[in-house]
């Protein structure tokens, strides 16, 4: 088990966003978290990556308790993520964005950087080369020198993935990677997610696109109103009564 | 796969730095009087602070409305240590640097947990407290006729020197060579070996050497791992931290570095003007420093030099307007923010480019 | 005088000074709530109020109430003009650019004031004599009573305005959620304009009532503005009761500190308290952590 989530709860001023959520993620699998809007999926990601601490419960990564650690410490251990509402560094080029992803894999400090020591220069070359490799991996290398803000939305999602991969994580969290993508792009994305898994990186994703989720996930957990209502293989989930009800409920509201 | 702009960046930067060095070396030959030299020295000093402040504000996206305090602390520490305690100026400046670094760290750790307005207020409060302390503290020493400090500040600060022997051979041998030889003129005098920056031209070159070195260091920082981390946390603290950037550490570090730059400028200022008073390091000065950053352009290393030059020259030029000057000051500030929010340098370049190359 | 008598005296003068801080802090709060702008020109409103009053009342000899009202209206208009000319043209406002532009406006206003009124200190006549009135063992000047009385009246009027008028309710809605407010048909831009006018009027009142106590000068706005701002933060930025409590607390603390500890560092007290509050509870004494209240 690479990630263990036990009785995780959080409330925001009385609103229970997550209640007693418990599940595990096995090393090397692709696991999806699904659920209607407001189910607490992104909140779950925010808790795992230390953006805010849970009210109670525990998160263990590789048997290390991470629920009271800060984001950058969790990243150091090997957990990184992308964002549903893209968090691209839009004042930088595409390549520079990925270079920030290499932060954990390099160590020049202020002094070495200011005087441009030999080791810094060497490290800088290494950062550029490996960042280009990651851009290549997601198929963005031809846009390396463009300003990141000029990329279309789909490419920005890929850029976030490249940036996250550049830190060489063991677990990557993808927050709605297919949001806003068309069918062809979604197809490509599935290929990319499999390629990530093939690099021995565990993938946990939040996704609204059922087709994609059902097709690539090894396992799925379903959240509804902050509670875990089902866990299992895509097939099990598809026929789960509670899940169908939860989604029907959502349809009632939205149509 | 073609290599990205890195090579081009360095070539271009070498060109810019080369041009700046050449300009700095040549300018004095075209100046007719010492007054201009004086202003150029002030521009260099301001540029040092603004470079640091731009790292903090333009790149890391934090704000400080109290940076004049660090400038003042550097100047005061140098002044007090040399005048009251008789330290060597270089030692005094180094102690000032250490002291300012510690203060900046102590202030920075709690302040930089705050964001936006709250950070602005905390740094403003610190700056004003420092200003009040400058105005109130007094120093006495046996060799001083009157206590120093208070509103008059510290006076009679020595010129900067590296080596200064106040002895000549006569005194070293404790006998009068002239008595033996009968010729007083040939007495060897060790003043020849002294390195004293006793005129404005020498000082001008010294200050601008510092400015250029700090410019290069800043530029290196920006285009490096730490620089990227700073720019990243400016745009999204969340994203930067999930990539492993220790946000608080980087914010505090860049705050301390910008304070150290200000301290260097302060020490250089003290030995240049020979006196330091509280009015030079108050709230108004902090604001002017921020204005220099904004006018030159946020996140623009070269803009820092330009902003420092424009805002330092402005009062000199506006002198003819006498009391009108602060009206025009305020006016320029508002006009730039409304019409050229990117700062003068980039704003003008963008406009020209937009007009001719599109 | 016994220690207790002294203490009473300090608290009385603290309340007087605190009244001014509270009004200035309210000016900050009203603009902050409708725009999220820290208006560094707030202190200049205070200065302008005092200066207009001096000109109208002493130089031109207008009767006091008339001069009072005209001064408030004049500064109100200046407040509105600052919003129209300086704030609204900014295309991509960031916190930093807004801070700096209001600083620009304040420098400009101060410059004009220096040009018009020169650098002299002007004495204003107290509203009703100068014979101190004794309250038990302590004494208070009639002007201080005016300050406290007018502040109280202003606070009551503001309360009525925010609670019972449509405009006031609209402004509260804008402060809580501008997007939702505009969906409800509240004209956010107009509310911002009104808040600048209101902040101008409040500043002017503070300046007018304090002018007879402290000498008025083109440069008086800076410190008063900054202290009012400390008051607003101490109480909790964005909270109206917070601004009032913060302003009074600051006035009293400052007076006690100056009297009991050191008068040389009187001005530093406000800022030390500011830092302590920011470092320990940035939301202030009465500030709510997330939601804002008018």
PDB file of N, CA and C in Angstrom, chain B residues 231-312:
ATOM      1  N   UNK B 231       9.837  33.114  -8.545  1.00  0.00           N
ATOM      2  CA  UNK B 231       8.822  33.534  -9.522  1.00  0.00           C
ATOM      3  C   UNK B 231       7.618  32.604  -9.441  1.00  0.00           C
ATOM      4  N   UNK B 232       7.890  31.318  -9.181  1.00  0.00           N
ATOM      5  CA  UNK B 232       6.793  30.355  -9.096  1.00  0.00           C
ATOM      6  C   UNK B 232       5.880  30.677  -7.915  1.00  0.00           C
ATOM      7  N   UNK B 233       6.461  30.965  -6.766  1.00  0.00           N
ATOM      8  CA  UNK B 233       5.601  31.208  -5.598  1.00  0.00           C
ATOM      9  C   UNK B 233       4.859  32.527  -5.734  1.00  0.00           C
ATOM     10  N   UNK B 234       5.393  33.427  -6.569  1.00  0.00           N
ATOM     11  CA  UNK B 234       4.689  34.676  -6.869  1.00  0.00           C
ATOM     12  C   UNK B 234       3.350  34.367  -7.546  1.00  0.00           C
ATOM     13  N   UNK B 235       3.366  33.460  -8.523  1.00  0.00           N
ATOM     14  CA  UNK B 235       2.143  33.163  -9.266  1.00  0.00           C
ATOM     15  C   UNK B 235       1.223  32.251  -8.477  1.00  0.00           C
ATOM     16  N   UNK B 236       1.756  31.183  -7.932  1.00  0.00           N
ATOM     17  CA  UNK B 236       0.908  30.253  -7.192  1.00  0.00           C
ATOM     18  C   UNK B 236       1.705  29.605  -6.070  1.00  0.00           C
ATOM     19  N   UNK B 237       1.426  30.045  -4.860  1.00  0.00           N
ATOM     20  CA  UNK B 237       2.121  29.465  -3.716  1.00  0.00           C
ATOM     21  C   UNK B 237       1.757  27.988  -3.592  1.00  0.00           C
ATOM     22  N   UNK B 238       0.492  27.674  -3.893  1.00  0.00           N
ATOM     23  CA  UNK B 238       0.040  26.296  -3.773  1.00  0.00           C
ATOM     24  C   UNK B 238       0.815  25.394  -4.727  1.00  0.00           C
ATOM     25  N   UNK B 239       0.847  25.785  -6.000  1.00  0.00           N
ATOM     26  CA  UNK B 239       1.522  24.945  -6.985  1.00  0.00           C
ATOM     27  C   UNK B 239       3.005  24.823  -6.643  1.00  0.00           C
ATOM     28  N   UNK B 240       3.633  25.944  -6.277  1.00  0.00           N
ATOM     29  CA  UNK B 240       5.061  25.902  -5.966  1.00  0.00           C
ATOM     30  C   UNK B 240       5.320  24.946  -4.811  1.00  0.00           C
ATOM     31  N   UNK B 241       4.464  25.001  -3.783  1.00  0.00           N
ATOM     32  CA  UNK B 241       4.751  24.153  -2.629  1.00  0.00           C
ATOM     33  C   UNK B 241       4.506  22.681  -2.932  1.00  0.00           C
ATOM     34  N   UNK B 242       3.536  22.374  -3.820  1.00  0.00           N
ATOM     35  CA  UNK B 242       3.342  20.957  -4.140  1.00  0.00           C
ATOM     36  C   UNK B 242       4.459  20.436  -5.047  1.00  0.00           C
ATOM     37  N   UNK B 243       5.308  21.329  -5.536  1.00  0.00           N
ATOM     38  CA  UNK B 243       6.478  20.887  -6.300  1.00  0.00           C
ATOM     39  C   UNK B 243       7.714  20.871  -5.417  1.00  0.00           C
ATOM     40  N   UNK B 244       7.531  21.108  -4.127  1.00  0.00           N
ATOM     41  CA  UNK B 244       8.639  20.964  -3.189  1.00  0.00           C
ATOM     42  C   UNK B 244       9.318  22.262  -2.802  1.00  0.00           C
ATOM     43  N   UNK B 245       8.777  23.419  -3.235  1.00  0.00           N
ATOM     44  CA  UNK B 245       9.395  24.684  -2.856  1.00  0.00           C
ATOM     45  C   UNK B 245       8.946  25.067  -1.440  1.00  0.00           C
ATOM     46  N   UNK B 246       9.910  25.238  -0.554  1.00  0.00           N
ATOM     47  CA  UNK B 246       9.603  25.664   0.811  1.00  0.00           C
ATOM     48  C   UNK B 246       9.346  27.168   0.777  1.00  0.00           C
ATOM     49  N   UNK B 247       8.072  27.521   0.629  1.00  0.00           N
ATOM     50  CA  UNK B 247       7.685  28.901   0.359  1.00  0.00           C
ATOM     51  C   UNK B 247       8.195  29.866   1.415  1.00  0.00           C
ATOM     52  N   UNK B 248       7.945  29.535   2.681  1.00  0.00           N
ATOM     53  CA  UNK B 248       8.326  30.432   3.765  1.00  0.00           C
ATOM     54  C   UNK B 248       9.837  30.662   3.756  1.00  0.00           C
ATOM     55  N   UNK B 249      10.599  29.602   3.554  1.00  0.00           N
ATOM     56  CA  UNK B 249      12.060  29.728   3.548  1.00  0.00           C
ATOM     57  C   UNK B 249      12.518  30.664   2.417  1.00  0.00           C
ATOM     58  N   UNK B 250      11.938  30.493   1.257  1.00  0.00           N
ATOM     59  CA  UNK B 250      12.358  31.323   0.125  1.00  0.00           C
ATOM     60  C   UNK B 250      11.951  32.780   0.310  1.00  0.00           C
ATOM     61  N   UNK B 251      10.750  32.985   0.850  1.00  0.00           N
ATOM     62  CA  UNK B 251      10.301  34.362   1.067  1.00  0.00           C
ATOM     63  C   UNK B 251      11.221  35.052   2.070  1.00  0.00           C
ATOM     64  N   UNK B 252      11.499  34.361   3.176  1.00  0.00           N
ATOM     65  CA  UNK B 252      12.345  34.981   4.195  1.00  0.00           C
ATOM     66  C   UNK B 252      13.752  35.212   3.634  1.00  0.00           C
ATOM     67  N   UNK B 253      14.265  34.237   2.882  1.00  0.00           N
ATOM     68  CA  UNK B 253      15.613  34.398   2.324  1.00  0.00           C
ATOM     69  C   UNK B 253      15.705  35.624   1.433  1.00  0.00           C
ATOM     70  N   UNK B 254      14.726  35.785   0.560  1.00  0.00           N
ATOM     71  CA  UNK B 254      14.829  36.904  -0.378  1.00  0.00           C
ATOM     72  C   UNK B 254      14.617  38.229   0.365  1.00  0.00           C
ATOM     73  N   UNK B 255      13.827  38.184   1.419  1.00  0.00           N
ATOM     74  CA  UNK B 255      13.637  39.385   2.246  1.00  0.00           C
ATOM     75  C   UNK B 255      14.971  39.767   2.895  1.00  0.00           C
ATOM     76  N   UNK B 256      15.652  38.767   3.455  1.00  0.00           N
ATOM     77  CA  UNK B 256      16.937  39.038   4.109  1.00  0.00           C
ATOM     78  C   UNK B 256      17.957  39.542   3.082  1.00  0.00           C
ATOM     79  N   UNK B 257      17.985  38.914   1.912  1.00  0.00           N
ATOM     80  CA  UNK B 257      18.939  39.356   0.890  1.00  0.00           C
ATOM     81  C   UNK B 257      18.679  40.806   0.493  1.00  0.00           C
ATOM     82  N   UNK B 258      17.404  41.137   0.302  1.00  0.00           N
ATOM     83  CA  UNK B 258      17.110  42.515  -0.095  1.00  0.00           C
ATOM     84  C   UNK B 258      17.509  43.483   1.019  1.00  0.00           C
ATOM     85  N   UNK B 259      17.367  43.046   2.277  1.00  0.00           N
ATOM     86  CA  UNK B 259      17.789  43.897   3.394  1.00  0.00           C
ATOM     87  C   UNK B 259      19.313  44.049   3.401  1.00  0.00           C
ATOM     88  N   UNK B 260      20.028  42.974   3.067  1.00  0.00           N
ATOM     89  CA  UNK B 260      21.497  43.044   3.038  1.00  0.00           C
ATOM     90  C   UNK B 260      21.969  44.031   1.975  1.00  0.00           C
ATOM     91  N   UNK B 261      21.323  43.990   0.809  1.00  0.00           N
ATOM     92  CA  UNK B 261      21.681  44.952  -0.240  1.00  0.00           C
ATOM     93  C   UNK B 261      21.492  46.380   0.296  1.00  0.00           C
ATOM     94  N   UNK B 262      20.357  46.589   0.967  1.00  0.00           N
ATOM     95  CA  UNK B 262      20.073  47.924   1.502  1.00  0.00           C
ATOM     96  C   UNK B 262      21.125  48.318   2.535  1.00  0.00           C
ATOM     97  N   UNK B 263      21.574  47.347   3.315  1.00  0.00           N
ATOM     98  CA  UNK B 263      22.585  47.634   4.328  1.00  0.00           C
ATOM     99  C   UNK B 263      23.905  48.065   3.687  1.00  0.00           C
ATOM    100  N   UNK B 264      24.291  47.374   2.611  1.00  0.00           N
ATOM    101  CA  UNK B 264      25.518  47.754   1.898  1.00  0.00           C
ATOM    102  C   UNK B 264      25.390  49.194   1.414  1.00  0.00           C
ATOM    103  N   UNK B 265      24.253  49.498   0.792  1.00  0.00           N
ATOM    104  CA  UNK B 265      24.031  50.858   0.302  1.00  0.00           C
ATOM    105  C   UNK B 265      24.091  51.851   1.464  1.00  0.00           C
ATOM    106  N   UNK B 266      23.524  51.450   2.608  1.00  0.00           N
ATOM    107  CA  UNK B 266      23.527  52.339   3.774  1.00  0.00           C
ATOM    108  C   UNK B 266      24.926  52.643   4.257  1.00  0.00           C
ATOM    109  N   UNK B 267      25.760  51.614   4.382  1.00  0.00           N
ATOM    110  CA  UNK B 267      27.140  51.835   4.828  1.00  0.00           C
ATOM    111  C   UNK B 267      27.886  52.743   3.855  1.00  0.00           C
ATOM    112  N   UNK B 268      27.705  52.484   2.564  1.00  0.00           N
ATOM    113  CA  UNK B 268      28.373  53.324   1.559  1.00  0.00           C
ATOM    114  C   UNK B 268      27.877  54.771   1.659  1.00  0.00           C
ATOM    115  N   UNK B 269      26.605  54.917   1.912  1.00  0.00           N
ATOM    116  CA  UNK B 269      26.005  56.253   2.032  1.00  0.00           C
ATOM    117  C   UNK B 269      26.610  57.008   3.209  1.00  0.00           C
ATOM    118  N   UNK B 270      26.726  56.305   4.354  1.00  0.00           N
ATOM    119  CA  UNK B 270      27.231  56.968   5.560  1.00  0.00           C
ATOM    120  C   UNK B 270      28.618  57.552   5.338  1.00  0.00           C
ATOM    121  N   UNK B 271      29.494  56.792   4.703  1.00  0.00           N
ATOM    122  CA  UNK B 271      30.862  57.286   4.505  1.00  0.00           C
ATOM    123  C   UNK B 271      30.950  58.304   3.378  1.00  0.00           C
ATOM    124  N   UNK B 272      29.947  58.336   2.553  1.00  0.00           N
ATOM    125  CA  UNK B 272      29.929  59.305   1.454  1.00  0.00           C
ATOM    126  C   UNK B 272      29.451  60.671   1.950  1.00  0.00           C
ATOM    127  N   UNK B 273      28.283  60.687   2.592  1.00  0.00           N
ATOM    128  CA  UNK B 273      27.699  61.947   3.045  1.00  0.00           C
ATOM    129  C   UNK B 273      28.386  62.443   4.319  1.00  0.00           C
ATOM    130  N   UNK B 274      29.008  61.499   5.072  1.00  0.00           N
ATOM    131  CA  UNK B 274      29.713  61.801   6.318  1.00  0.00           C
ATOM    132  C   UNK B 274      28.780  62.086   7.488  1.00  0.00           C
ATOM    133  N   UNK B 275      27.473  62.059   7.258  1.00  0.00           N
ATOM    134  CA  UNK B 275      26.561  62.165   8.392  1.00  0.00           C
ATOM    135  C   UNK B 275      25.274  61.434   8.038  1.00  0.00           C
ATOM    136  N   UNK B 276      24.637  60.871   9.057  1.00  0.00           N
ATOM    137  CA  UNK B 276      23.360  60.225   8.810  1.00  0.00           C
ATOM    138  C   UNK B 276      22.322  60.783   9.775  1.00  0.00           C
ATOM    139  N   UNK B 277      21.155  61.099   9.257  1.00  0.00           N
ATOM    140  CA  UNK B 277      20.097  61.645  10.101  1.00  0.00           C
ATOM    141  C   UNK B 277      18.819  60.875   9.882  1.00  0.00           C
ATOM    142  N   UNK B 278      17.911  60.918  10.861  1.00  0.00           N
ATOM    143  CA  UNK B 278      16.691  60.103  10.767  1.00  0.00           C
ATOM    144  C   UNK B 278      15.814  60.442   9.561  1.00  0.00           C
ATOM    145  N   UNK B 279      15.855  61.696   9.114  1.00  0.00           N
ATOM    146  CA  UNK B 279      14.929  62.075   8.048  1.00  0.00           C
ATOM    147  C   UNK B 279      15.225  61.364   6.724  1.00  0.00           C
ATOM    148  N   UNK B 280      16.450  60.845   6.578  1.00  0.00           N
ATOM    149  CA  UNK B 280      16.782  60.182   5.311  1.00  0.00           C
ATOM    150  C   UNK B 280      16.247  58.766   5.227  1.00  0.00           C
ATOM    151  N   UNK B 281      15.744  58.224   6.356  1.00  0.00           N
ATOM    152  CA  UNK B 281      15.389  56.804   6.347  1.00  0.00           C
ATOM    153  C   UNK B 281      13.973  56.548   6.849  1.00  0.00           C
ATOM    154  N   UNK B 282      13.100  57.510   6.628  1.00  0.00           N
ATOM    155  CA  UNK B 282      11.742  57.377   7.152  1.00  0.00           C
ATOM    156  C   UNK B 282      10.778  56.738   6.172  1.00  0.00           C
ATOM    157  N   UNK B 283       9.505  56.889   6.502  1.00  0.00           N
ATOM    158  CA  UNK B 283       8.417  56.334   5.692  1.00  0.00           C
ATOM    159  C   UNK B 283       8.495  56.835   4.247  1.00  0.00           C
ATOM    160  N   UNK B 284       8.778  58.133   4.125  1.00  0.00           N
ATOM    161  CA  UNK B 284       8.832  58.736   2.805  1.00  0.00           C
ATOM    162  C   UNK B 284       9.870  58.035   1.926  1.00  0.00           C
ATOM    163  N   UNK B 285      11.037  57.734   2.540  1.00  0.00           N
ATOM    164  CA  UNK B 285      12.098  57.072   1.784  1.00  0.00           C
ATOM    165  C   UNK B 285      11.645  55.672   1.358  1.00  0.00           C
ATOM    166  N   UNK B 286      11.007  54.953   2.264  1.00  0.00           N
ATOM    167  CA  UNK B 286      10.521  53.604   1.926  1.00  0.00           C
ATOM    168  C   UNK B 286       9.599  53.661   0.719  1.00  0.00           C
ATOM    169  N   UNK B 287       8.721  54.667   0.725  1.00  0.00           N
ATOM    170  CA  UNK B 287       7.791  54.805  -0.395  1.00  0.00           C
ATOM    171  C   UNK B 287       8.538  55.110  -1.680  1.00  0.00           C
ATOM    172  N   UNK B 288       9.522  56.013  -1.574  1.00  0.00           N
ATOM    173  CA  UNK B 288      10.295  56.356  -2.769  1.00  0.00           C
ATOM    174  C   UNK B 288      10.974  55.115  -3.357  1.00  0.00           C
ATOM    175  N   UNK B 289      11.457  54.239  -2.483  1.00  0.00           N
ATOM    176  CA  UNK B 289      12.125  53.031  -2.970  1.00  0.00           C
ATOM    177  C   UNK B 289      11.128  52.142  -3.728  1.00  0.00           C
ATOM    178  N   UNK B 290       9.926  52.025  -3.170  1.00  0.00           N
ATOM    179  CA  UNK B 290       8.901  51.243  -3.861  1.00  0.00           C
ATOM    180  C   UNK B 290       8.571  51.894  -5.211  1.00  0.00           C
ATOM    181  N   UNK B 291       8.490  53.222  -5.199  1.00  0.00           N
ATOM    182  CA  UNK B 291       8.190  53.942  -6.438  1.00  0.00           C
ATOM    183  C   UNK B 291       9.273  53.661  -7.483  1.00  0.00           C
ATOM    184  N   UNK B 292      10.531  53.616  -7.050  1.00  0.00           N
ATOM    185  CA  UNK B 292      11.611  53.329  -7.996  1.00  0.00           C
ATOM    186  C   UNK B 292      11.408  51.963  -8.644  1.00  0.00           C
ATOM    187  N   UNK B 293      11.010  50.988  -7.833  1.00  0.00           N
ATOM    188  CA  UNK B 293      10.761  49.647  -8.377  1.00  0.00           C
ATOM    189  C   UNK B 293       9.634  49.708  -9.402  1.00  0.00           C
ATOM    190  N   UNK B 294       8.556  50.393  -9.040  1.00  0.00           N
ATOM    191  CA  UNK B 294       7.388  50.435  -9.915  1.00  0.00           C
ATOM    192  C   UNK B 294       7.683  51.194 -11.203  1.00  0.00           C
ATOM    193  N   UNK B 295       8.361  52.326 -11.059  1.00  0.00           N
ATOM    194  CA  UNK B 295       8.675  53.127 -12.237  1.00  0.00           C
ATOM    195  C   UNK B 295       9.604  52.362 -13.168  1.00  0.00           C
ATOM    196  N   UNK B 296      10.605  51.709 -12.607  1.00  0.00           N
ATOM    197  CA  UNK B 296      11.542  50.952 -13.433  1.00  0.00           C
ATOM    198  C   UNK B 296      10.873  49.724 -14.030  1.00  0.00           C
ATOM    199  N   UNK B 297       9.927  49.182 -13.320  1.00  0.00           N
ATOM    200  CA  UNK B 297       9.233  48.001 -13.812  1.00  0.00           C
ATOM    201  C   UNK B 297       9.441  46.846 -12.866  1.00  0.00           C
ATOM    202  N   UNK B 298       8.311  46.283 -12.411  1.00  0.00           N
ATOM    203  CA  UNK B 298       8.402  45.117 -11.535  1.00  0.00           C
ATOM    204  C   UNK B 298       9.006  43.980 -12.335  1.00  0.00           C
ATOM    205  N   UNK B 299       9.778  43.167 -11.629  1.00  0.00           N
ATOM    206  CA  UNK B 299      10.414  42.019 -12.267  1.00  0.00           C
ATOM    207  C   UNK B 299      11.281  42.442 -13.447  1.00  0.00           C
ATOM    208  N   UNK B 300      12.011  43.513 -13.275  1.00  0.00           N
ATOM    209  CA  UNK B 300      12.925  43.933 -14.326  1.00  0.00           C
ATOM    210  C   UNK B 300      14.222  44.406 -13.673  1.00  0.00           C
ATOM    211  N   UNK B 301      15.272  43.611 -13.864  1.00  0.00           N
ATOM    212  CA  UNK B 301      16.569  43.933 -13.272  1.00  0.00           C
ATOM    213  C   UNK B 301      17.082  45.264 -13.803  1.00  0.00           C
ATOM    214  N   UNK B 302      17.007  45.418 -15.120  1.00  0.00           N
ATOM    215  CA  UNK B 302      17.539  46.654 -15.718  1.00  0.00           C
ATOM    216  C   UNK B 302      16.653  47.833 -15.383  1.00  0.00           C
ATOM    217  N   UNK B 303      15.363  47.544 -15.244  1.00  0.00           N
ATOM    218  CA  UNK B 303      14.440  48.590 -14.852  1.00  0.00           C
ATOM    219  C   UNK B 303      14.805  49.183 -13.499  1.00  0.00           C
ATOM    220  N   UNK B 304      15.397  48.341 -12.626  1.00  0.00           N
ATOM    221  CA  UNK B 304      15.774  48.832 -11.296  1.00  0.00           C
ATOM    222  C   UNK B 304      16.744  50.000 -11.397  1.00  0.00           C
ATOM    223  N   UNK B 305      17.732  49.857 -12.276  1.00  0.00           N
ATOM    224  CA  UNK B 305      18.711  50.924 -12.448  1.00  0.00           C
ATOM    225  C   UNK B 305      18.005  52.163 -12.996  1.00  0.00           C
ATOM    226  N   UNK B 306      17.138  51.914 -13.961  1.00  0.00           N
ATOM    227  CA  UNK B 306      16.429  53.009 -14.615  1.00  0.00           C
ATOM    228  C   UNK B 306      15.504  53.725 -13.618  1.00  0.00           C
ATOM    229  N   UNK B 307      14.745  52.928 -12.870  1.00  0.00           N
ATOM    230  CA  UNK B 307      13.835  53.514 -11.886  1.00  0.00           C
ATOM    231  C   UNK B 307      14.591  54.338 -10.853  1.00  0.00           C
ATOM    232  N   UNK B 308      15.717  53.784 -10.366  1.00  0.00           N
ATOM    233  CA  UNK B 308      16.521  54.515  -9.388  1.00  0.00           C
ATOM    234  C   UNK B 308      17.005  55.830  -9.994  1.00  0.00           C
ATOM    235  N   UNK B 309      17.426  55.780 -11.254  1.00  0.00           N
ATOM    236  CA  UNK B 309      17.936  56.990 -11.903  1.00  0.00           C
ATOM    237  C   UNK B 309      16.836  58.035 -12.053  1.00  0.00           C
ATOM    238  N   UNK B 310      15.684  57.613 -12.564  1.00  0.00           N
ATOM    239  CA  UNK B 310      14.604  58.576 -12.825  1.00  0.00           C
ATOM    240  C   UNK B 310      14.162  59.248 -11.526  1.00  0.00           C
ATOM    241  N   UNK B 311      13.886  58.427 -10.514  1.00  0.00           N
ATOM    242  CA  UNK B 311      13.330  58.999  -9.284  1.00  0.00           C
ATOM    243  C   UNK B 311      14.384  59.797  -8.500  1.00  0.00           C
ATOM    244  N   UNK B 312      15.656  59.430  -8.640  1.00  0.00           N
ATOM    245  CA  UNK B 312      16.688  60.215  -7.969  1.00  0.00           C
ATOM    246  C   UNK B 312      16.909  61.542  -8.681  1.00  0.00           C
TER     247      UNK B 312
END
